[in-house]
Amino acid sequence: MSGVVISYNERNIATIEDVDLTNKKVLLRVDMNSPIKDNVIMDTSRIRSHIKTIKELVELGSKVVIMSHQGRPGESDFISLKSHTEILSKLLGFNVEFVGDIIGPEARKRIATLEVGEVLVLENTRFLSEENIEMPFEQLMNTNFVKKLSHLFNYYVGDAFASAHRSQASIAGFPLVMPAVAGRVMEDEIKGLSKAINGERPSTLFIGGAKLKDAIKIMNHLIKTKKIDNILTGGLVALLLLKAKGYNIGKAEKIIEEKFASLIPEAKELLKYDNIFLPEDFVSDVDGNVEVVSSKEIKGSPKDIGPQTIDYYNELLKNSKTIILRGPAGVIEDERFRNGTIKLATESLNSNAYVIFGGGHFISILNDLPPMLRKRIGYISTGGGAVVYFLSGEPMPGIEALALSYEKFFKGLKQ
Ligand code: 3PG
């Protein structure tokens, strides 16, 4: 091995340069989890981000089998990877094959006959029920998933940084039983985000979106450990906090009550911190009309932060030295409700702060920004929740497993 390792919390992780991939079978875990509307992929950034890793693996003469998840069981974005594969073929300029199977005979048979230069995509890993259970490492090593596939490959390449906070078989199980290296996305993320950890203060996190359980966990950690100076909220995160405060949140009541009522006590605890900020107004869909409504009197379905909130958040962003944007602030899939997210990004980039685009669905507004501003972005992460876990020092099983793999399979090898 050439010794081109990366360092994470003083642990080593091997990279693509450390192994000879000629004629080798490689199991590559990427994260192509994308925003979906009516079964259609709305943004291909996540898919595009892995192109350099895939190209490199093919150019190095390996046989590549790709795994990824899409959505969560029971949600409308929980779809097959067939259309992701079509996009991959277009982006790579050659045919990428899709097999509608993961660990069954169909997939294993195809993996066995794979030739150099061929790229195969397996079905959505979360179609396997055991993949949806986060487990300790000893159990992950013994899942059917890992047992059925690991012996078919020479190497595992971990490129799914955006899912590295999940202790799931496809992410942390394989590296424990076979030599594993970091792909290019994983490598860039670890290096890029490490810069933000030692970022200048004051630091501000904008947190929005609909992954409320994760958001509460993240806010709790960052606020209690004082790793962040301000937290600005938007999206459903903000509506949950307003509901916890006793406000009427209009038509958002239903979703919060039905899906997130158990989070209200924790949300109430967070209201005690005066450096967590809530929107003062929203852009709401009131019987089909777009209206600005005060947070104190929400009517209709609140879908974006309002103009007053944007101004007041912008003041805080202007004075920050490090900004992490983990959004979105509203329902950005709908043109009428993209403004808040775009304005926050614009103001952040107009400041002198080091700005990190904390991934997930936030990056899908990149094309709305002028090129001059895009150049100001310090780092664009493909990870949503993963970014904040990383920055707050939470365990990252997907990275930890790569470090363990290094210790087990690479350490002591002649360089
Ligand atoms: C993400 O979008 O943050 C990752 O793909 C992980 O998805 P998850 O939160 O459903 O595990």
Short mmCIF file of C-alpha atoms and ligand atoms in Angstrom, two decimals:
data_model
loop_
_atom_site.label_atom_id
_atom_site.label_comp_id
_atom_site.label_asym_id
_atom_site.label_seq_id
_atom_site.Cartn_x
_atom_site.Cartn_y
_atom_site.Cartn_z
CA MET A 1 0.00 0.00 0.00
CA SER A 2 1.13 3.53 -0.74
CA GLY A 3 0.19 4.89 2.66
CA VAL A 4 -2.17 7.62 1.49
CA VAL A 5 -4.38 7.39 4.53
CA ILE A 6 -6.68 10.07 5.95
CA SER A 7 -6.94 10.89 9.58
CA TYR A 8 -10.20 11.03 11.56
CA ASN A 9 -10.06 11.70 15.30
CA GLU A 10 -6.44 10.58 15.16
CA ARG A 11 -7.45 7.25 13.57
CA ASN A 12 -6.33 6.21 10.10
CA ILE A 13 -8.53 5.32 7.17
CA ALA A 14 -7.22 3.83 3.92
CA THR A 15 -8.12 5.44 0.60
CA ILE A 16 -8.42 4.25 -3.00
CA GLU A 17 -4.69 4.89 -3.53
CA ASP A 18 -3.84 2.38 -0.85
CA VAL A 19 -5.06 -0.67 -2.75
CA ASP A 20 -4.50 -2.31 -6.12
CA LEU A 21 -7.92 -2.53 -7.69
CA THR A 22 -6.96 -4.10 -11.01
CA ASN A 23 -9.36 -6.91 -11.81
CA LYS A 24 -10.87 -6.70 -8.32
CA LYS A 25 -14.52 -6.87 -7.36
CA VAL A 26 -15.52 -3.81 -5.41
CA LEU A 27 -18.67 -3.28 -3.34
CA LEU A 28 -19.27 0.47 -3.36
CA ARG A 29 -21.73 2.06 -0.90
CA VAL A 30 -22.85 5.47 -2.14
CA ASP A 31 -25.69 7.72 -0.98
CA MET A 32 -27.99 8.57 -3.88
CA ASN A 33 -30.91 9.41 -1.56
CA SER A 34 -32.54 12.27 -3.47
CA PRO A 35 -35.62 14.50 -3.19
CA ILE A 36 -38.53 12.72 -4.88
CA LYS A 37 -41.87 14.08 -6.09
CA ASP A 38 -44.47 11.78 -7.64
CA ASN A 39 -41.79 9.08 -7.97
CA VAL A 40 -39.51 11.42 -9.94
CA ILE A 41 -35.99 12.46 -8.85
CA MET A 42 -36.10 16.24 -8.43
CA ASP A 43 -32.40 16.86 -7.96
CA THR A 44 -29.45 14.75 -9.04
CA SER A 45 -26.69 16.36 -6.92
CA ARG A 46 -26.25 13.36 -4.65
CA ILE A 47 -25.98 11.01 -7.64
CA ARG A 48 -23.55 13.33 -9.42
CA SER A 49 -21.34 13.63 -6.36
CA HIS A 50 -20.29 9.97 -6.64
CA ILE A 51 -19.36 10.07 -10.33
CA LYS A 52 -15.70 10.77 -9.66
CA THR A 53 -15.39 7.76 -7.34
CA ILE A 54 -17.16 5.42 -9.78
CA LYS A 55 -15.12 6.66 -12.77
CA GLU A 56 -11.90 6.21 -10.87
CA LEU A 57 -12.80 2.68 -9.79
CA VAL A 58 -13.63 1.75 -13.40
CA GLU A 59 -10.46 3.38 -14.74
CA LEU A 60 -8.41 1.43 -12.20
CA GLY A 61 -9.74 -1.79 -13.72
CA SER A 62 -12.22 -2.95 -11.10
CA LYS A 63 -15.67 -4.52 -11.33
CA VAL A 64 -18.05 -2.26 -9.48
CA VAL A 65 -21.26 -3.12 -7.65
CA ILE A 66 -23.11 -0.14 -6.21
CA MET A 67 -25.41 -0.06 -3.19
CA SER A 68 -27.50 2.88 -1.96
CA HIS A 69 -30.69 3.55 -0.07
CA GLN A 70 -33.51 5.89 -1.12
CA GLY A 71 -36.01 7.25 1.38
CA ARG A 72 -37.40 5.51 4.42
CA PRO A 73 -40.00 2.71 4.57
CA GLY A 74 -43.52 4.08 4.60
CA GLU A 75 -42.58 7.45 3.10
CA SER A 76 -43.38 8.66 -0.42
CA ASP A 77 -39.68 8.86 -1.39
CA PHE A 78 -39.14 5.15 -0.64
CA ILE A 79 -38.68 4.04 -4.25
CA SER A 80 -36.59 1.69 -6.38
CA LEU A 81 -33.12 2.67 -7.64
CA LYS A 82 -34.06 1.98 -11.26
CA SER A 83 -34.33 5.66 -12.18
CA HIS A 84 -31.15 6.49 -10.24
CA THR A 85 -29.37 3.91 -12.41
CA GLU A 86 -30.64 5.54 -15.61
CA ILE A 87 -29.26 8.87 -14.41
CA LEU A 88 -25.94 7.23 -13.54
CA SER A 89 -25.70 5.79 -17.08
CA LYS A 90 -26.27 9.24 -18.57
CA LEU A 91 -23.76 10.92 -16.30
CA LEU A 92 -21.09 8.26 -16.80
CA GLY A 93 -21.64 7.99 -20.55
CA PHE A 94 -21.89 4.19 -20.55
CA ASN A 95 -24.49 1.65 -19.63
CA VAL A 96 -24.90 0.93 -15.93
CA GLU A 97 -26.94 -2.16 -15.21
CA PHE A 98 -29.69 -2.38 -12.61
CA VAL A 99 -30.64 -5.59 -10.87
CA GLY A 100 -33.89 -5.52 -8.90
CA ASP A 101 -32.42 -7.60 -6.11
CA ILE A 102 -29.96 -7.14 -3.24
CA ILE A 103 -28.84 -10.40 -1.68
CA GLY A 104 -30.96 -12.96 -3.55
CA PRO A 105 -29.83 -15.43 -6.24
CA GLU A 106 -30.42 -12.93 -9.06
CA ALA A 107 -28.01 -10.37 -7.60
CA ARG A 108 -25.42 -12.93 -6.53
CA LYS A 109 -25.44 -14.65 -9.90
CA ARG A 110 -24.90 -11.36 -11.73
CA ILE A 111 -22.16 -10.28 -9.32
CA ALA A 112 -20.35 -13.56 -9.95
CA THR A 113 -20.19 -12.99 -13.71
CA LEU A 114 -19.30 -9.30 -13.62
CA GLU A 115 -16.46 -8.25 -15.96
CA VAL A 116 -13.84 -5.53 -15.62
CA GLY A 117 -15.36 -2.15 -16.47
CA GLU A 118 -18.92 -3.24 -15.76
CA VAL A 119 -20.98 -1.36 -13.21
CA LEU A 120 -24.02 -2.85 -11.53
CA VAL A 121 -26.53 -1.19 -9.21
CA LEU A 122 -28.38 -3.28 -6.62
CA GLU A 123 -31.92 -2.45 -5.45
CA ASN A 124 -32.60 0.06 -2.62
CA THR A 125 -30.80 -1.39 0.42
CA ARG A 126 -33.72 -0.38 2.67
CA PHE A 127 -35.99 -2.82 0.83
CA LEU A 128 -34.22 -5.36 3.10
CA SER A 129 -35.90 -5.06 6.48
CA GLU A 130 -32.74 -5.77 8.52
CA GLU A 131 -31.03 -2.77 6.88
CA ASN A 132 -33.55 -0.50 8.58
CA ILE A 133 -32.48 -1.54 12.06
CA GLU A 134 -29.54 0.30 13.55
CA MET A 135 -27.46 -2.30 15.37
CA PRO A 136 -24.19 -2.59 17.28
CA PHE A 137 -21.16 -3.62 15.19
CA GLU A 138 -21.12 -7.28 16.35
CA GLN A 139 -24.66 -7.70 15.06
CA LEU A 140 -24.04 -5.84 11.82
CA MET A 141 -21.20 -8.25 10.99
CA ASN A 142 -23.62 -11.14 11.33
CA THR A 143 -26.55 -9.83 9.30
CA ASN A 144 -27.75 -11.84 6.31
CA PHE A 145 -26.88 -8.85 4.18
CA VAL A 146 -23.18 -8.95 5.10
CA LYS A 147 -22.97 -12.75 5.12
CA LYS A 148 -24.55 -13.17 1.70
CA LEU A 149 -22.47 -10.56 -0.13
CA SER A 150 -19.12 -9.93 1.56
CA HIS A 151 -17.38 -13.09 0.31
CA LEU A 152 -18.19 -12.13 -3.29
CA PHE A 153 -15.94 -9.05 -3.17
CA ASN A 154 -12.26 -8.18 -2.71
CA TYR A 155 -12.83 -4.70 -1.34
CA TYR A 156 -15.52 -2.47 0.12
CA VAL A 157 -15.42 1.23 -0.73
CA GLY A 158 -17.31 3.48 1.69
CA ASP A 159 -18.42 6.62 -0.12
CA ALA A 160 -21.78 7.25 1.59
CA PHE A 161 -20.68 10.00 3.93
CA ALA A 162 -24.25 11.31 4.03
CA SER A 163 -25.33 8.09 5.76
CA ALA A 164 -22.22 7.52 7.86
CA HIS A 165 -24.19 8.39 11.01
CA ARG A 166 -26.37 5.31 10.54
CA SER A 167 -25.22 2.04 12.12
CA GLN A 168 -26.68 -0.05 9.32
CA ALA A 169 -25.32 -3.14 7.60
CA SER A 170 -24.51 -1.62 4.21
CA ILE A 171 -22.68 1.24 5.89
CA ALA A 172 -20.82 -0.19 8.85
CA GLY A 173 -21.24 -3.98 8.58
CA PHE A 174 -19.06 -4.78 5.56
CA PRO A 175 -15.89 -2.89 6.60
CA LEU A 176 -15.70 -5.03 9.74
CA VAL A 177 -15.31 -8.27 7.80
CA MET A 178 -13.34 -7.20 4.70
CA PRO A 179 -10.71 -4.64 3.68
CA ALA A 180 -12.42 -1.31 3.25
CA VAL A 181 -11.26 2.06 1.98
CA ALA A 182 -12.85 5.51 1.78
CA GLY A 183 -14.12 6.67 -1.62
CA ARG A 184 -13.51 10.19 -2.89
CA VAL A 185 -16.71 11.71 -1.44
CA MET A 186 -15.98 10.25 1.98
CA GLU A 187 -12.40 11.48 1.79
CA ASP A 188 -13.34 15.02 0.74
CA GLU A 189 -16.07 15.24 3.37
CA ILE A 190 -13.80 14.18 6.21
CA LYS A 191 -11.11 16.62 5.11
CA GLY A 192 -13.51 19.51 4.34
CA LEU A 193 -15.64 19.26 7.45
CA SER A 194 -12.62 18.88 9.71
CA LYS A 195 -11.84 22.46 8.70
CA ALA A 196 -15.23 23.60 10.02
CA ILE A 197 -14.77 21.94 13.41
CA ASN A 198 -12.02 24.37 14.20
CA GLY A 199 -13.99 27.19 12.62
CA GLU A 200 -14.00 30.74 13.87
CA ARG A 201 -16.73 31.93 16.28
CA PRO A 202 -19.44 33.13 16.44
CA SER A 203 -20.87 30.21 14.56
CA THR A 204 -24.45 29.86 13.36
CA LEU A 205 -26.41 26.82 12.33
CA PHE A 206 -29.57 27.21 10.27
CA ILE A 207 -31.66 24.08 10.66
CA GLY A 208 -34.84 23.32 8.74
CA GLY A 209 -36.44 20.43 6.91
CA ALA A 210 -38.69 17.66 8.10
CA LYS A 211 -36.34 15.16 9.77
CA LEU A 212 -37.49 16.28 13.19
CA LYS A 213 -36.13 13.48 15.35
CA ASP A 214 -32.63 14.07 14.01
CA ALA A 215 -33.00 17.83 14.27
CA ILE A 216 -33.95 17.69 17.96
CA LYS A 217 -31.02 15.40 18.73
CA ILE A 218 -28.62 17.68 16.90
CA MET A 219 -29.91 20.89 18.48
CA ASN A 220 -29.76 19.34 21.94
CA HIS A 221 -26.19 18.27 21.51
CA LEU A 222 -24.87 21.45 19.95
CA ILE A 223 -26.58 23.76 22.40
CA LYS A 224 -25.64 21.79 25.51
CA THR A 225 -22.01 21.34 24.51
CA LYS A 226 -21.85 25.01 23.42
CA LYS A 227 -20.35 23.96 20.09
CA ILE A 228 -22.50 26.48 18.27
CA ASP A 229 -23.41 30.06 19.15
CA ASN A 230 -26.78 30.48 17.39
CA ILE A 231 -29.36 28.13 15.98
CA LEU A 232 -31.88 29.57 13.51
CA THR A 233 -34.84 27.37 12.71
CA GLY A 234 -37.13 26.93 9.71
CA GLY A 235 -39.30 24.30 8.05
CA LEU A 236 -41.13 21.77 10.14
CA VAL A 237 -38.45 22.05 12.83
CA ALA A 238 -39.59 25.59 13.55
CA LEU A 239 -43.25 24.60 13.48
CA LEU A 240 -42.63 21.87 16.04
CA LEU A 241 -40.98 24.41 18.35
CA LEU A 242 -43.83 26.87 17.87
CA LYS A 243 -46.34 24.16 18.64
CA ALA A 244 -44.35 23.32 21.80
CA LYS A 245 -44.60 27.00 22.70
CA GLY A 246 -48.38 26.72 22.56
CA TYR A 247 -48.90 28.51 19.25
CA ASN A 248 -51.52 27.54 16.72
CA ILE A 249 -49.59 26.33 13.66
CA GLY A 250 -52.50 26.18 11.21
CA LYS A 251 -52.70 23.18 8.93
CA ALA A 252 -49.28 21.96 10.14
CA GLU A 253 -51.01 20.90 13.40
CA LYS A 254 -52.12 17.67 11.77
CA ILE A 255 -48.68 16.41 10.72
CA ILE A 256 -47.07 17.39 14.02
CA GLU A 257 -49.83 15.75 16.05
CA GLU A 258 -49.95 12.62 13.94
CA LYS A 259 -46.25 12.04 13.39
CA PHE A 260 -44.21 14.04 15.86
CA ALA A 261 -46.26 14.52 19.03
CA SER A 262 -43.74 12.47 21.03
CA LEU A 263 -41.08 15.12 20.30
CA ILE A 264 -43.00 17.98 21.90
CA PRO A 265 -41.59 17.54 25.45
CA GLU A 266 -38.01 17.70 24.10
CA ALA A 267 -38.92 20.66 21.93
CA LYS A 268 -40.26 22.42 25.06
CA GLU A 269 -36.89 21.89 26.78
CA LEU A 270 -35.13 23.54 23.83
CA LEU A 271 -37.32 26.63 24.13
CA LYS A 272 -35.41 27.49 27.32
CA TYR A 273 -32.31 28.42 25.30
CA ASP A 274 -32.35 32.00 24.12
CA ASN A 275 -29.86 31.32 21.34
CA ILE A 276 -32.36 29.13 19.48
CA PHE A 277 -34.36 31.42 17.20
CA LEU A 278 -37.86 30.88 15.79
CA PRO A 279 -39.48 32.46 12.73
CA GLU A 280 -41.62 35.56 13.27
CA ASP A 281 -43.65 35.01 10.13
CA PHE A 282 -44.35 32.47 7.42
CA VAL A 283 -45.40 32.36 3.79
CA SER A 284 -48.52 30.29 3.92
CA ASP A 285 -50.82 28.55 1.47
CA VAL A 286 -54.22 29.86 2.50
CA ASP A 287 -56.86 28.09 0.43
CA GLY A 288 -54.63 28.20 -2.64
CA ASN A 289 -53.52 31.82 -2.11
CA VAL A 290 -49.99 32.68 -1.01
CA GLU A 291 -50.11 34.93 2.08
CA VAL A 292 -47.61 36.18 4.66
CA VAL A 293 -48.86 35.33 8.14
CA SER A 294 -47.51 36.12 11.59
CA SER A 295 -46.18 33.18 13.66
CA LYS A 296 -48.63 34.24 16.33
CA GLU A 297 -51.63 33.85 14.00
CA ILE A 298 -50.79 31.16 11.48
CA LYS A 299 -53.49 30.57 8.88
CA GLY A 300 -53.53 27.89 6.17
CA SER A 301 -50.50 25.72 5.56
CA PRO A 302 -47.18 27.47 6.46
CA LYS A 303 -44.67 26.57 3.74
CA ASP A 304 -41.72 28.97 4.01
CA ILE A 305 -40.23 31.50 6.38
CA GLY A 306 -41.58 35.03 5.87
CA PRO A 307 -39.83 38.34 4.97
CA GLN A 308 -39.55 39.59 8.56
CA THR A 309 -37.87 36.36 9.62
CA ILE A 310 -35.48 36.54 6.68
CA ASP A 311 -34.38 40.06 7.72
CA TYR A 312 -33.89 39.15 11.32
CA TYR A 313 -32.03 35.90 10.54
CA ASN A 314 -29.86 37.80 8.07
CA GLU A 315 -28.63 40.10 10.85
CA LEU A 316 -27.40 37.08 12.81
CA LEU A 317 -25.82 35.50 9.74
CA LYS A 318 -24.01 38.75 8.88
CA ASN A 319 -22.18 38.70 12.20
CA SER A 320 -21.16 35.04 12.07
CA LYS A 321 -17.70 33.77 11.18
CA THR A 322 -18.75 30.19 10.49
CA ILE A 323 -22.17 29.32 9.05
CA ILE A 324 -23.63 25.89 8.57
CA LEU A 325 -26.78 25.73 6.45
CA ARG A 326 -28.82 22.61 6.96
CA GLY A 327 -32.17 23.29 5.48
CA PRO A 328 -34.43 23.81 3.79
CA ALA A 329 -36.40 26.70 5.24
CA GLY A 330 -39.52 25.80 3.30
CA VAL A 331 -41.08 23.51 0.74
CA ILE A 332 -38.45 24.19 -1.92
CA GLU A 333 -39.95 21.69 -4.37
CA ASP A 334 -42.65 24.35 -4.93
CA GLU A 335 -41.35 27.52 -6.64
CA ARG A 336 -43.62 29.68 -4.47
CA PHE A 337 -41.86 28.56 -1.30
CA ARG A 338 -38.16 28.56 -2.27
CA ASN A 339 -37.46 32.20 -1.45
CA GLY A 340 -36.56 31.80 2.24
CA THR A 341 -33.95 29.13 1.59
CA ILE A 342 -32.42 31.08 -1.32
CA LYS A 343 -32.30 34.35 0.66
CA LEU A 344 -30.58 32.71 3.65
CA ALA A 345 -27.98 31.14 1.37
CA THR A 346 -27.41 34.44 -0.44
CA GLU A 347 -26.97 36.45 2.76
CA SER A 348 -24.61 33.85 4.22
CA LEU A 349 -22.45 33.96 1.11
CA ASN A 350 -22.44 37.76 1.09
CA SER A 351 -20.99 37.75 4.61
CA ASN A 352 -17.33 37.10 5.36
CA ALA A 353 -18.07 33.79 7.04
CA TYR A 354 -16.79 30.36 6.09
CA VAL A 355 -20.04 28.86 4.77
CA ILE A 356 -20.75 25.17 4.76
CA PHE A 357 -23.71 23.88 2.79
CA GLY A 358 -24.80 21.11 5.06
CA GLY A 359 -26.12 18.90 2.35
CA GLY A 360 -29.20 16.88 1.84
CA HIS A 361 -32.00 18.76 0.19
CA PHE A 362 -30.37 22.16 0.82
CA ILE A 363 -27.93 21.74 -2.06
CA SER A 364 -30.77 21.59 -4.53
CA ILE A 365 -31.01 25.40 -4.50
CA LEU A 366 -27.41 25.79 -5.69
CA ASN A 367 -28.55 26.48 -9.25
CA ASP A 368 -30.61 29.41 -7.99
CA LEU A 369 -27.46 31.21 -6.87
CA PRO A 370 -25.34 33.38 -9.16
CA PRO A 371 -21.95 31.79 -10.06
CA MET A 372 -20.07 34.56 -8.23
CA LEU A 373 -21.79 33.63 -4.99
CA ARG A 374 -21.39 29.91 -5.52
CA LYS A 375 -17.64 30.47 -5.62
CA ARG A 376 -17.82 31.81 -2.06
CA ILE A 377 -19.06 28.52 -0.63
CA GLY A 378 -16.43 27.13 1.73
CA TYR A 379 -17.54 23.57 1.42
CA ILE A 380 -20.57 21.76 0.03
CA SER A 381 -21.34 18.61 1.86
CA THR A 382 -23.50 15.85 0.43
CA GLY A 383 -24.57 14.95 3.96
CA GLY A 384 -27.58 16.33 5.80
CA GLY A 385 -27.78 14.86 9.30
CA ALA A 386 -24.35 13.33 8.84
CA VAL A 387 -22.73 16.76 8.65
CA VAL A 388 -24.08 17.93 11.92
CA TYR A 389 -23.27 14.64 13.66
CA PHE A 390 -19.73 15.05 12.40
CA LEU A 391 -19.44 18.65 13.52
CA SER A 392 -20.87 17.88 16.94
CA GLY A 393 -18.56 14.95 17.55
CA GLU A 394 -21.35 12.36 17.58
CA PRO A 395 -20.30 8.79 16.71
CA MET A 396 -20.19 8.12 12.98
CA PRO A 397 -20.43 4.34 12.60
CA GLY A 398 -19.69 4.50 8.86
CA ILE A 399 -16.36 6.24 9.49
CA GLU A 400 -15.57 4.31 12.65
CA ALA A 401 -16.00 1.04 10.72
CA LEU A 402 -13.55 2.22 8.04
CA ALA A 403 -11.01 3.04 10.78
CA LEU A 404 -11.51 -0.42 12.32
CA SER A 405 -11.09 -1.98 8.89
CA TYR A 406 -7.79 -0.15 8.52
CA GLU A 407 -6.62 -1.44 11.87
CA LYS A 408 -7.69 -5.00 11.06
CA PHE A 409 -6.66 -5.35 7.43
CA PHE A 410 -4.09 -2.69 6.57
CA LYS A 411 -2.07 -1.70 9.62
CA GLY A 412 1.44 -3.08 9.56
CA LEU A 413 1.30 -3.84 5.84
CA LYS A 414 4.48 -2.87 4.04
CA GLN A 415 4.13 0.56 2.47
C1 3PG B 1 -29.75 11.82 4.36
O1 3PG B 1 -30.43 12.22 3.41
O2 3PG B 1 -29.52 12.51 5.36
C2 3PG B 1 -29.13 10.46 4.24
O3 3PG B 1 -29.35 9.89 3.00
C3 3PG B 1 -29.58 9.56 5.35
O4 3PG B 1 -30.93 9.32 5.25
P1 3PG B 1 -31.77 8.92 6.55
O5 3PG B 1 -31.82 10.12 7.43
O6 3PG B 1 -33.08 8.46 6.06
O7 3PG B 1 -30.98 7.81 7.23
#
